[in-house]
Coordinates of C-alpha atoms and ligand atoms in Angstrom, one line a residue:
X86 CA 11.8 30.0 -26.1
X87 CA 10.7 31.1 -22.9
X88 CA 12.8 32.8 -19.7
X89 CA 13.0 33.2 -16.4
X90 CA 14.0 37.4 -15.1
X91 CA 14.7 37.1 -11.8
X92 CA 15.1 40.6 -9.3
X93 CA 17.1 38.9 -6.4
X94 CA 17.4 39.2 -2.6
X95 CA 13.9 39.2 -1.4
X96 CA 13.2 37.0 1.3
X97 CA 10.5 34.5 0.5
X98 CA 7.7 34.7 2.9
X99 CA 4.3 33.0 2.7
X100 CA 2.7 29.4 2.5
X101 CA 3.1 27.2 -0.5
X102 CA 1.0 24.4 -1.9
X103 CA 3.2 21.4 -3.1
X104 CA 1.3 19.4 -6.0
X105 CA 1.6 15.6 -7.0
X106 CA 5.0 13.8 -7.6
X107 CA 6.3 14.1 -11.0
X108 CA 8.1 10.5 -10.6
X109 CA 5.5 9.4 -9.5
X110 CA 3.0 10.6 -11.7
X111 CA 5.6 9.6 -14.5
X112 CA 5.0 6.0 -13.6
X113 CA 1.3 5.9 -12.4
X114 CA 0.0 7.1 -15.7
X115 CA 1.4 4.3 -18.0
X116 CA 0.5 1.9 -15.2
X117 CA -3.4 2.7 -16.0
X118 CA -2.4 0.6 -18.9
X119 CA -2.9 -2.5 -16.7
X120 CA -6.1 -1.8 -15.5
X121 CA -9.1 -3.6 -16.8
X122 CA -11.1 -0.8 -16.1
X123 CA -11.6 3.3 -16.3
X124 CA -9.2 5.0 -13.4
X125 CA -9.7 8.4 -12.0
X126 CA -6.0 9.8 -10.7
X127 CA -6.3 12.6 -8.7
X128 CA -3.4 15.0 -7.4
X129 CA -1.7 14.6 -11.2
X130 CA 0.6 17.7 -11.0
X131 CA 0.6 20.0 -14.2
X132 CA 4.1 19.8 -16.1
X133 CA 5.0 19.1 -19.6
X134 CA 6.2 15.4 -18.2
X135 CA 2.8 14.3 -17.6
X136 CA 1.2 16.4 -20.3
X137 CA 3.4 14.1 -22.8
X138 CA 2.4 10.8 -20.9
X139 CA -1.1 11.7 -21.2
X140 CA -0.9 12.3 -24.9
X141 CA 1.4 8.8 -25.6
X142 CA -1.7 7.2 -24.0
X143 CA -4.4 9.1 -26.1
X144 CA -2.1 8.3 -29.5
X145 CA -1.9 4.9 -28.5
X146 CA -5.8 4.4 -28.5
X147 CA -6.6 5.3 -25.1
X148 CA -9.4 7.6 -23.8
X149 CA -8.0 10.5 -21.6
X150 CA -10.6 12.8 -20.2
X151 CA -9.6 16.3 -18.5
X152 CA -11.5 16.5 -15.3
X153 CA -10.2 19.8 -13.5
X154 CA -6.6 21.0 -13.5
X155 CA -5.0 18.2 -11.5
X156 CA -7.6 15.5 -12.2
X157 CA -7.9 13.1 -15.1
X158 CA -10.1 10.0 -16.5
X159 CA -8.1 7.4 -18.1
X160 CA -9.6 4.5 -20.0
X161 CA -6.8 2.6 -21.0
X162 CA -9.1 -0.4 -22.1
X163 CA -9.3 0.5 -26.1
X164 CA -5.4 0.9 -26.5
X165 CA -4.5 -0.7 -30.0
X166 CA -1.1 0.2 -30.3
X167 CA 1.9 -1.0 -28.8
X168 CA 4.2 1.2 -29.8
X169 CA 6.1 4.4 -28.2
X170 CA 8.1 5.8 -31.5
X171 CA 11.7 8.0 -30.5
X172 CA 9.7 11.3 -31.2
X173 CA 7.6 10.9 -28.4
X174 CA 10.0 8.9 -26.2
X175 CA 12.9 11.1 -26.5
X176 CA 10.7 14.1 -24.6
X177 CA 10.3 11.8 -21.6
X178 CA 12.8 9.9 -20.3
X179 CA 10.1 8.1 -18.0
X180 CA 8.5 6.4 -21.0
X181 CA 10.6 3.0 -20.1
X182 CA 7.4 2.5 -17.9
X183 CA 5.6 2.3 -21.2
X184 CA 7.5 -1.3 -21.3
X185 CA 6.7 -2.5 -18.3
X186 CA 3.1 -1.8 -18.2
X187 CA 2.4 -2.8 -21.9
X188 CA 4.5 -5.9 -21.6
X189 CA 2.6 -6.6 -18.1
X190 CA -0.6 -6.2 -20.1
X191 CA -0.6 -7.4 -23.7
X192 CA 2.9 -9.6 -23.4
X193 CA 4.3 -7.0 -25.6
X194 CA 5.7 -3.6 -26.4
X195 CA 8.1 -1.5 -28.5
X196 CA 9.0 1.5 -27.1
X197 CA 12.4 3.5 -27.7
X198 CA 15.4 3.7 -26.5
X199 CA 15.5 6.9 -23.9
X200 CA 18.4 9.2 -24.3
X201 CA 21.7 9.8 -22.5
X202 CA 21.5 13.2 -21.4
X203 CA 22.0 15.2 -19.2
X204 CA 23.2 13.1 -16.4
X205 CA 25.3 10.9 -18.2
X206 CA 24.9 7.2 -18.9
X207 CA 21.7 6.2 -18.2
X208 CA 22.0 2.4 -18.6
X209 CA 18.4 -0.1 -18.9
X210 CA 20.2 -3.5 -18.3
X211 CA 18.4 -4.0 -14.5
X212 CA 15.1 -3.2 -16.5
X213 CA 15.8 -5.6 -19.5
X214 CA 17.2 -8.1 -16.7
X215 CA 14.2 -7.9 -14.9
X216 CA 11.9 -8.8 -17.8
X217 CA 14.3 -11.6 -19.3
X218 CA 13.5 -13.2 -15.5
X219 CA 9.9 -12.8 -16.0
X220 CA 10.2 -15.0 -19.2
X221 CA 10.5 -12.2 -22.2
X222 CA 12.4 -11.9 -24.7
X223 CA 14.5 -8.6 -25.1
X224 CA 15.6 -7.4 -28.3
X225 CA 17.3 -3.6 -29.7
X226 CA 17.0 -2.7 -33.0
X227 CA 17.4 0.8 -34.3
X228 CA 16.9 2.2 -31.0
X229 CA 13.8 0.8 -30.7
X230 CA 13.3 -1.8 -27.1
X231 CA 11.2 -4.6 -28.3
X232 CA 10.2 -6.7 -24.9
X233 CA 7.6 -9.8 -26.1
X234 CA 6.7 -13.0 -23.8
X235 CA 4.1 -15.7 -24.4
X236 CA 3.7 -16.2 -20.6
X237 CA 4.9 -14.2 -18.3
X238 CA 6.1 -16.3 -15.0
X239 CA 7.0 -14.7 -11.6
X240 CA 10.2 -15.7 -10.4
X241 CA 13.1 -14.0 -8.4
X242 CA 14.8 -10.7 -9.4
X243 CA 18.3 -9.2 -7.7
X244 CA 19.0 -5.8 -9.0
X245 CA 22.4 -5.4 -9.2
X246 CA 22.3 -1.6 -8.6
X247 CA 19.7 -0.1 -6.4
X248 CA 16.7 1.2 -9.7
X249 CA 13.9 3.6 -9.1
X250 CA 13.4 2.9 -12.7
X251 CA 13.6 -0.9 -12.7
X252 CA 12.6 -1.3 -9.3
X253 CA 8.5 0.2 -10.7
X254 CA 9.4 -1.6 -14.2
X255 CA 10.0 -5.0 -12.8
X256 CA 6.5 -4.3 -10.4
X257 CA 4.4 -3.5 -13.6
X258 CA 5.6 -6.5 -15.8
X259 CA 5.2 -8.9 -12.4
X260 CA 1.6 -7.3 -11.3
X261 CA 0.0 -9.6 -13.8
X262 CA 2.3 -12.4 -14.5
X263 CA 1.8 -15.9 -12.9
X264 CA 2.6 -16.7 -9.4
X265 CA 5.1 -15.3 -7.4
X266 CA 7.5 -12.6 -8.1
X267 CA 10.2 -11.3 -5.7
X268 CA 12.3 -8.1 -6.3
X269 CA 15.8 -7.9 -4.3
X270 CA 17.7 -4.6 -3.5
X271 CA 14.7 -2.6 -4.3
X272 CA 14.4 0.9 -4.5
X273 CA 12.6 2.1 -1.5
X274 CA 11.6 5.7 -3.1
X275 CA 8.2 7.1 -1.9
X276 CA 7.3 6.8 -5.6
X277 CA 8.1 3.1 -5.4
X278 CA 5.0 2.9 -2.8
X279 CA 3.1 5.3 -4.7
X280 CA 3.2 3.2 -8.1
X281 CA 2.5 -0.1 -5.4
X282 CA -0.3 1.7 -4.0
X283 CA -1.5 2.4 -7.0
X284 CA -1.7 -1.1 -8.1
X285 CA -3.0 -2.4 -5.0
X286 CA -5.7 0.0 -4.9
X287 CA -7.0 -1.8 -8.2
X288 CA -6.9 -4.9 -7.1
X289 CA -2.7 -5.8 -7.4
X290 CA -1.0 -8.0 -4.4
X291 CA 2.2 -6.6 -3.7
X292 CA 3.9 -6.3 -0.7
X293 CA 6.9 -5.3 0.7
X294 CA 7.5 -1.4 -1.1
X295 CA 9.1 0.8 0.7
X296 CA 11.6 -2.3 1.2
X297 CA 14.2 -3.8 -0.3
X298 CA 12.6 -6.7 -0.6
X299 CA 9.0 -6.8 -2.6
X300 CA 6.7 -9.6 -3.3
X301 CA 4.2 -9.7 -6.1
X302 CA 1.5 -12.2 -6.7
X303 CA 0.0 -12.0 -9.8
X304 CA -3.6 -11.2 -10.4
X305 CA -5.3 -12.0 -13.5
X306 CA -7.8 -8.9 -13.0
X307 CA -7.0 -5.4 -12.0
X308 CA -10.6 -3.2 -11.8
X309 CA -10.8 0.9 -12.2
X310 CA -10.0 3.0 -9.3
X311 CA -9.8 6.6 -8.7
X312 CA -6.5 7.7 -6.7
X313 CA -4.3 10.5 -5.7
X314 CA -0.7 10.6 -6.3
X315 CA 1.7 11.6 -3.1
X316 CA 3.0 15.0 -2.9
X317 CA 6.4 15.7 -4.7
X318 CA 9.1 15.9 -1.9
X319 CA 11.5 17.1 -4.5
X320 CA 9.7 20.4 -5.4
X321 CA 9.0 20.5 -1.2
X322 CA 12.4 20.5 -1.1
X323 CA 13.3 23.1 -3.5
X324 CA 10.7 25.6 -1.7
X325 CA 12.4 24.4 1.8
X326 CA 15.8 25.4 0.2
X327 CA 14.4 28.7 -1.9
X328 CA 13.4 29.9 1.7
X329 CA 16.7 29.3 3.1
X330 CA 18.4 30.7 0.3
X331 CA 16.8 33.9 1.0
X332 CA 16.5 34.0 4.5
X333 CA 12.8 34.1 4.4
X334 CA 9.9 32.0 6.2
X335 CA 7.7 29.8 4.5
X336 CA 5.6 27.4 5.6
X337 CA 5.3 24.4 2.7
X338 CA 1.9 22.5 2.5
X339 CA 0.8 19.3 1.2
X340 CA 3.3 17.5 2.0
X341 CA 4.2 14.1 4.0
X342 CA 7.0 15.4 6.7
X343 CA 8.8 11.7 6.6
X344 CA 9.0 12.2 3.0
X345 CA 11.5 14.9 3.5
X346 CA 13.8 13.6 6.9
X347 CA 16.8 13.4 4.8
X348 CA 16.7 16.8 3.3
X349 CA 15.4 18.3 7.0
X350 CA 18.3 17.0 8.5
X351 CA 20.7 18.8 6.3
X352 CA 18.7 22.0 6.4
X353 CA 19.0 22.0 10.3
X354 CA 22.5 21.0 10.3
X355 CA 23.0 24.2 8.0
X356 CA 21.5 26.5 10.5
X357 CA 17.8 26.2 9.1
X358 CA 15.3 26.0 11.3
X359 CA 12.1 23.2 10.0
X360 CA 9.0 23.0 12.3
X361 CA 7.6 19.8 11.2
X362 CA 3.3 19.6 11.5
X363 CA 1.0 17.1 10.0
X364 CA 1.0 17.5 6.2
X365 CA 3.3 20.8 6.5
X366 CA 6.8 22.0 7.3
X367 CA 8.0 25.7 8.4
X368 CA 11.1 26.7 6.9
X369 CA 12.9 29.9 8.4
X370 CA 16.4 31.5 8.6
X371 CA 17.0 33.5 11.9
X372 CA 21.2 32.9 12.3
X373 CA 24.3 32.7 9.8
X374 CA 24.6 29.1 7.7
X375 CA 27.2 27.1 8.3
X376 CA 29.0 24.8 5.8
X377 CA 27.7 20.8 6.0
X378 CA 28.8 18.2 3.7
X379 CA 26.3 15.8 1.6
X380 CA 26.0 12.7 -0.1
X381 CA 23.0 11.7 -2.3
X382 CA 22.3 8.5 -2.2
X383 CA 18.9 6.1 -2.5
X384 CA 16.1 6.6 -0.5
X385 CA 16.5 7.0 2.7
X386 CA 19.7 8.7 1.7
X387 CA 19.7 12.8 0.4
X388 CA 18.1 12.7 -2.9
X389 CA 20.1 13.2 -5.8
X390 CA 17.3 15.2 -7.2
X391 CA 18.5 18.0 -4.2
X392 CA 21.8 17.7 -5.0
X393 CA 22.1 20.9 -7.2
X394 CA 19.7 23.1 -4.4
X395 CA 21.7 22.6 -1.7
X396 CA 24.8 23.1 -3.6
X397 CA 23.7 26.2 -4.4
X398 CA 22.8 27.0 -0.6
X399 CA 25.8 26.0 0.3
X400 CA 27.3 28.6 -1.3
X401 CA 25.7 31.2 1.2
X402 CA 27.1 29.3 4.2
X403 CA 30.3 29.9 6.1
X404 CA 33.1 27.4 5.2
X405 CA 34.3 24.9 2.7
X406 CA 31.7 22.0 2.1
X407 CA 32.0 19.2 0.1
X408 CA 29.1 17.7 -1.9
X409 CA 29.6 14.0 -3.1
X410 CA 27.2 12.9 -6.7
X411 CA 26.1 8.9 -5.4
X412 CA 23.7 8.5 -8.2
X413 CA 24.5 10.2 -11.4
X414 CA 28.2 9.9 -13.2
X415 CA 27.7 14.2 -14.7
X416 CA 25.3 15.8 -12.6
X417 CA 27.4 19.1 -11.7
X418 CA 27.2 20.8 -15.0
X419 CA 25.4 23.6 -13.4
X420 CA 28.2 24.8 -11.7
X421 CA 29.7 26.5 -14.4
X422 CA 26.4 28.6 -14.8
X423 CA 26.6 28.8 -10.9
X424 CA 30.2 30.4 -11.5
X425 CA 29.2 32.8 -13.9
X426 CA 27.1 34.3 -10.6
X427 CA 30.0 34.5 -8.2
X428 CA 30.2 30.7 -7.0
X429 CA 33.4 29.5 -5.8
X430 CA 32.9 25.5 -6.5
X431 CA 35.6 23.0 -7.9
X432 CA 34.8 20.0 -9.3
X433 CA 36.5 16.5 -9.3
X434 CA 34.6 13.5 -10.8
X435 CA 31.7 13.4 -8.5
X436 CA 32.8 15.7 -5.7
X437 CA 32.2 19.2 -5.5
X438 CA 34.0 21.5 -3.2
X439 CA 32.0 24.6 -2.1
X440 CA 33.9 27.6 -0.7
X441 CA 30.8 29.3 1.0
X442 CA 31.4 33.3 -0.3
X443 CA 27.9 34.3 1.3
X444 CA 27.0 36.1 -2.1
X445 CA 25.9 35.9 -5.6
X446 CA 25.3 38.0 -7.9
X447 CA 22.9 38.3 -10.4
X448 CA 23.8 36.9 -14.6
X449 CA 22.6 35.9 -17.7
X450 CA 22.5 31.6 -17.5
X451 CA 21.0 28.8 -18.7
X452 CA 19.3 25.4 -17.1
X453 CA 21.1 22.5 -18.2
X454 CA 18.1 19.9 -16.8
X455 CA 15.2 20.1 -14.5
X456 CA 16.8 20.4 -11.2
X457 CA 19.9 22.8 -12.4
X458 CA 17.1 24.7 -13.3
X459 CA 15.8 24.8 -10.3
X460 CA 19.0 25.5 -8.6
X461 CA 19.5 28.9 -10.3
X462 CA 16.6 29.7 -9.7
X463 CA 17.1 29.5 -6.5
X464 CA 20.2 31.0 -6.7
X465 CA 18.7 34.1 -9.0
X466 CA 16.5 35.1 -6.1
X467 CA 18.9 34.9 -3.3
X468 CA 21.4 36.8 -5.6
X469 CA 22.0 40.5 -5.6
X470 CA 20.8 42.2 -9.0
X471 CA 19.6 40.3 -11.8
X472 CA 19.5 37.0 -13.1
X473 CA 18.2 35.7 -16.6
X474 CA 17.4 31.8 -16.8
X475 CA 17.2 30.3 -20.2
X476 CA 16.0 27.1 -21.4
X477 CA 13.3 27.1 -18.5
X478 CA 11.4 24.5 -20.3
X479 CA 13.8 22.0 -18.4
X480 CA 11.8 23.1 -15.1
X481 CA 8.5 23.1 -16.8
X482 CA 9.0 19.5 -17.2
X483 CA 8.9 19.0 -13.6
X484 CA 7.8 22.3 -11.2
X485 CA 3.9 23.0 -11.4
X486 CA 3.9 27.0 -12.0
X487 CA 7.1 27.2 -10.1
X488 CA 6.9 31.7 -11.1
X489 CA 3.9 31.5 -10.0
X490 CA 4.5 30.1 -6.8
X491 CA 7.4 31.8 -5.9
X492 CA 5.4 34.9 -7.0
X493 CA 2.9 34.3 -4.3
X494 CA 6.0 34.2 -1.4
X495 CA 6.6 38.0 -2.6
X496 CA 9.4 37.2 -5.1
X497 CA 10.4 39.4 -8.5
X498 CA 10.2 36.7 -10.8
X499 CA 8.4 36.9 -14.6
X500 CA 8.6 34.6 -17.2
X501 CA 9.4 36.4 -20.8
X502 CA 9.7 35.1 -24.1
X503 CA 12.6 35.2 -26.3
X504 CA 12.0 36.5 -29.9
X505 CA 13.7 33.5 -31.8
X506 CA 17.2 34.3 -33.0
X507 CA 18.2 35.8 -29.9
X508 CA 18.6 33.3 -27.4
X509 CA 22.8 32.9 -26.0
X510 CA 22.1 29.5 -27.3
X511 CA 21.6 30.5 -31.1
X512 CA 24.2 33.2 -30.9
Ligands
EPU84 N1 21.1 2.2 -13.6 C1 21.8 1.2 -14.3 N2 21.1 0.3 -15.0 C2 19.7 0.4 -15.2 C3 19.1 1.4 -14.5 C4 19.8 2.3 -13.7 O1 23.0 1.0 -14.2 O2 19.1 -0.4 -15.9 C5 21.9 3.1 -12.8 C6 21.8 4.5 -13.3 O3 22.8 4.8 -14.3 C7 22.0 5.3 -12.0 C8 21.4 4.4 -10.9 O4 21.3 3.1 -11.5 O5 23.4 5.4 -11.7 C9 20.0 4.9 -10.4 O6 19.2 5.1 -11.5 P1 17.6 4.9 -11.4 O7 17.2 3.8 -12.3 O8 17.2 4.8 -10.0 O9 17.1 6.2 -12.0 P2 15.8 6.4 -12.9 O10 14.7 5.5 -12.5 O11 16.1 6.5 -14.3 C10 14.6 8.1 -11.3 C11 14.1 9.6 -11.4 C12 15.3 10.5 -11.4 C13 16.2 10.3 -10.2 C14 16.6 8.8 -10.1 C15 17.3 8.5 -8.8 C16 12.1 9.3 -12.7 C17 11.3 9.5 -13.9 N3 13.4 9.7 -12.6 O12 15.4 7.9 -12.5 O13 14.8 11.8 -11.4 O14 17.3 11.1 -10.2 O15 15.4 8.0 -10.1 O16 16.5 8.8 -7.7 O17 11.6 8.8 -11.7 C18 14.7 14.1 -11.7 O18 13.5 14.0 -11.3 O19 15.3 15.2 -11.9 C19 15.3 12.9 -12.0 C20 16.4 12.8 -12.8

């Protein structure tokens, strides 16, 4: 078990690289499935997420070559096995795409059920509703999904609730099927374009992503293709946010400015000041933060995947302000580790009320999931004193080196192992 010691309240200062899109990477990687040829993807960001995509495609038969760091050969073409069993499935909630792109291949696949946790419910009717339209048959038995069709048939899909998840699902099964496939109330995430993209770049006819309203003809062919993924606005975020925190200036790279409008606008209603430049953004604190109120909501929305980092700047502005949970039914169980540090936060259902105190202080805590990880980490270095982070593999799932990173903007952060036995957890 590995930790995060954090020395608090240096100002981050310094230029950042962002690296590929973890949802976005979770997706593109089982879509290789569909391709009739070898793909190059470019840009893959190095977390355990994709580390345990990559190895469900190399059990399942496929041929997965390491190129540099961030760069990978896929030959999906030899894959024999249809199957993603619980123990590989219940590290990644992402491997639903598994269905999608073996069931838009081969006209079947069995992969299992993911979990609940952490966020609360986290429903797969849309996704089984979308294949059921596209002619399969959907069954669940012992936690396993089993999705089968003869003939898959394009035909009209209405999400009932707007799905990142689905919305990339539905594509994958459709990309192959026959004739014409329309998706309604789409999710219009960048990674939804990504994962379209993608698929276009081999060969795919889909139009319409970044809509609500996609349209999918189905090829019979999809050739190889090398591609790189889109920058991860969440982790640009959390730098943006990191820097505010702790009234530094950074200037965060590789990224796609429009990406991150939502979360700009917030910051600079805040008090933050963003210079926006081509593939960059400048992030810098000169005045006092003020309090703002948020609601995360689907792209173009704030991004729920923010919610818990600008909660936790919010606690460093002056005034009461109240953050409102859109997407996720439990997705402010962080705050009782933000308490432990000083936080002044209620919490009512899916509104939290943030007394701004304009401190922290450091404490011993532990990250819940990937983003309340990142959120106290965020709060950690903007705190005074020291803060301890357990159960960092959480953010290792989804932040490429984030010590490292942070490390290079001048901050006290090193990452220590606990001696078995002795984690708060095991006590
Ligand atoms: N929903 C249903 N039924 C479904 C699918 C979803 O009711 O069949 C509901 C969910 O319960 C939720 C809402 O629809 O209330 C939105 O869920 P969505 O399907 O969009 O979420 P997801 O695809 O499972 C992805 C990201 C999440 C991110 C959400 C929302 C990946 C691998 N995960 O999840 O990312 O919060 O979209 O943007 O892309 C994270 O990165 O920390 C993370 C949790």
């Amino acid at each position: 078990m590995d930790k995060f010691v954090i020395k608090g309240g240096i100002p981050l200062r310094g230029t950042v690289e962002i690296s590929g899109a973890k949802n976005a990477a979770a997706a593109i990687i089982p879509a290789v499935i569909l391709s009739d040829e070898a793909c190059v993807l470019e840009n893959v960001p190095a977390i355990s997420d994709v580390s345990i995509a990559l190895r469900m495609l190399y059990e399942m038969g496929a041929q997965v070559e390491t190129i540099n760091r961030t760069t990978y050969r896929i030959d999906a073409t030899t894959i024999n096995n249809y199957v993603v069993p619980y123990e590989m499935a219940r590290k990644m909630r992402a491997s639903y795409y598994f269905l999608g792109s073996l069931l838009g291949k081969f006209g079947h696949a069995r992969v299992s059920m993911p979990g609940g946790c952490p966020l609360g419910s986290r429903p797969i009717d849309q996704h089984l509703k979308a294949f059921s339209s596209l002619g399969a048959e959907c069954t669940l038995d012992h936690g396993m999904v089993d999705v089968a069709a003869e003939n898959l048939s394009g035909s009209q899909i209405y999400l009932d609730v707007v799905s990142v998840g689905t919305t990339i699902n539905a594509i994958l099964a459709a990309v192959k099927a026959k004739g014409l496939t329309i998706i309604e109330n789409a999710a219009r995430e960048p990674h939804v374009v990504d994962v379209a993209n993608f698929l276009n770049s081999m060969g795919a006819d889909i139009m319409g992503a970044g809509t609500d309203v996609i349209k999918i003809r189905g090829v019979n062919y999809l050739r190889g293709t090398t591609y790189s993924i889109i920058p991860d606005q969440i982790e640009a975020g959390t730098f943006m946010i990191a820097a505010a925190a702790t009234k530094g200036d950074v200037t965060v790279t590789n990224v796609i400015p429009k990406h991150l409008e939502a979360i700009t606008a917030k910051l600079e209603k805040i008090g933050v000041n963003v210079m926006e430049y081509d593939e960059s953004v400048r992030v810098w604190v000169d005045g006092p933060l003020v309090k703002t109120n948020v609601k995360t909501q689907p792209h173009p929305g704030f991004p729920t995947d923010m919610q818990p980092q600008i909660a936790t700047l919010l606690t460093f502005a002056e005034g009461t302000s109240m953050v409102t949970e859109g997407i996720w039914e439990d997705r402010f169980r962080y705050v009782d580790e933000l308490r432990r540090m000083g936080a002044d936060i209620s919490v009512d259902g899916k509104v939290a009320v943030i007394e701004g105190t304009g401190k922290l202080m450091g404490a011993p805590v532990r990250a819940c999931d990937l983003r309340a990880g990142a959120a106290l980490i965020i709060a950690g270095l903007a705190a005074s004193g020291t803060t301890e982070i357990e159960d960092i593999y959480h953010v290792e799932r989804g932040y490429d080196s984030m010590e490292v990173k942070l490390r290079a903007l001048g901050a006290d952060i090193v990452k220590k192992t606990i001696p078995s036995g002795l984690s708060r957890k095991a006590i």
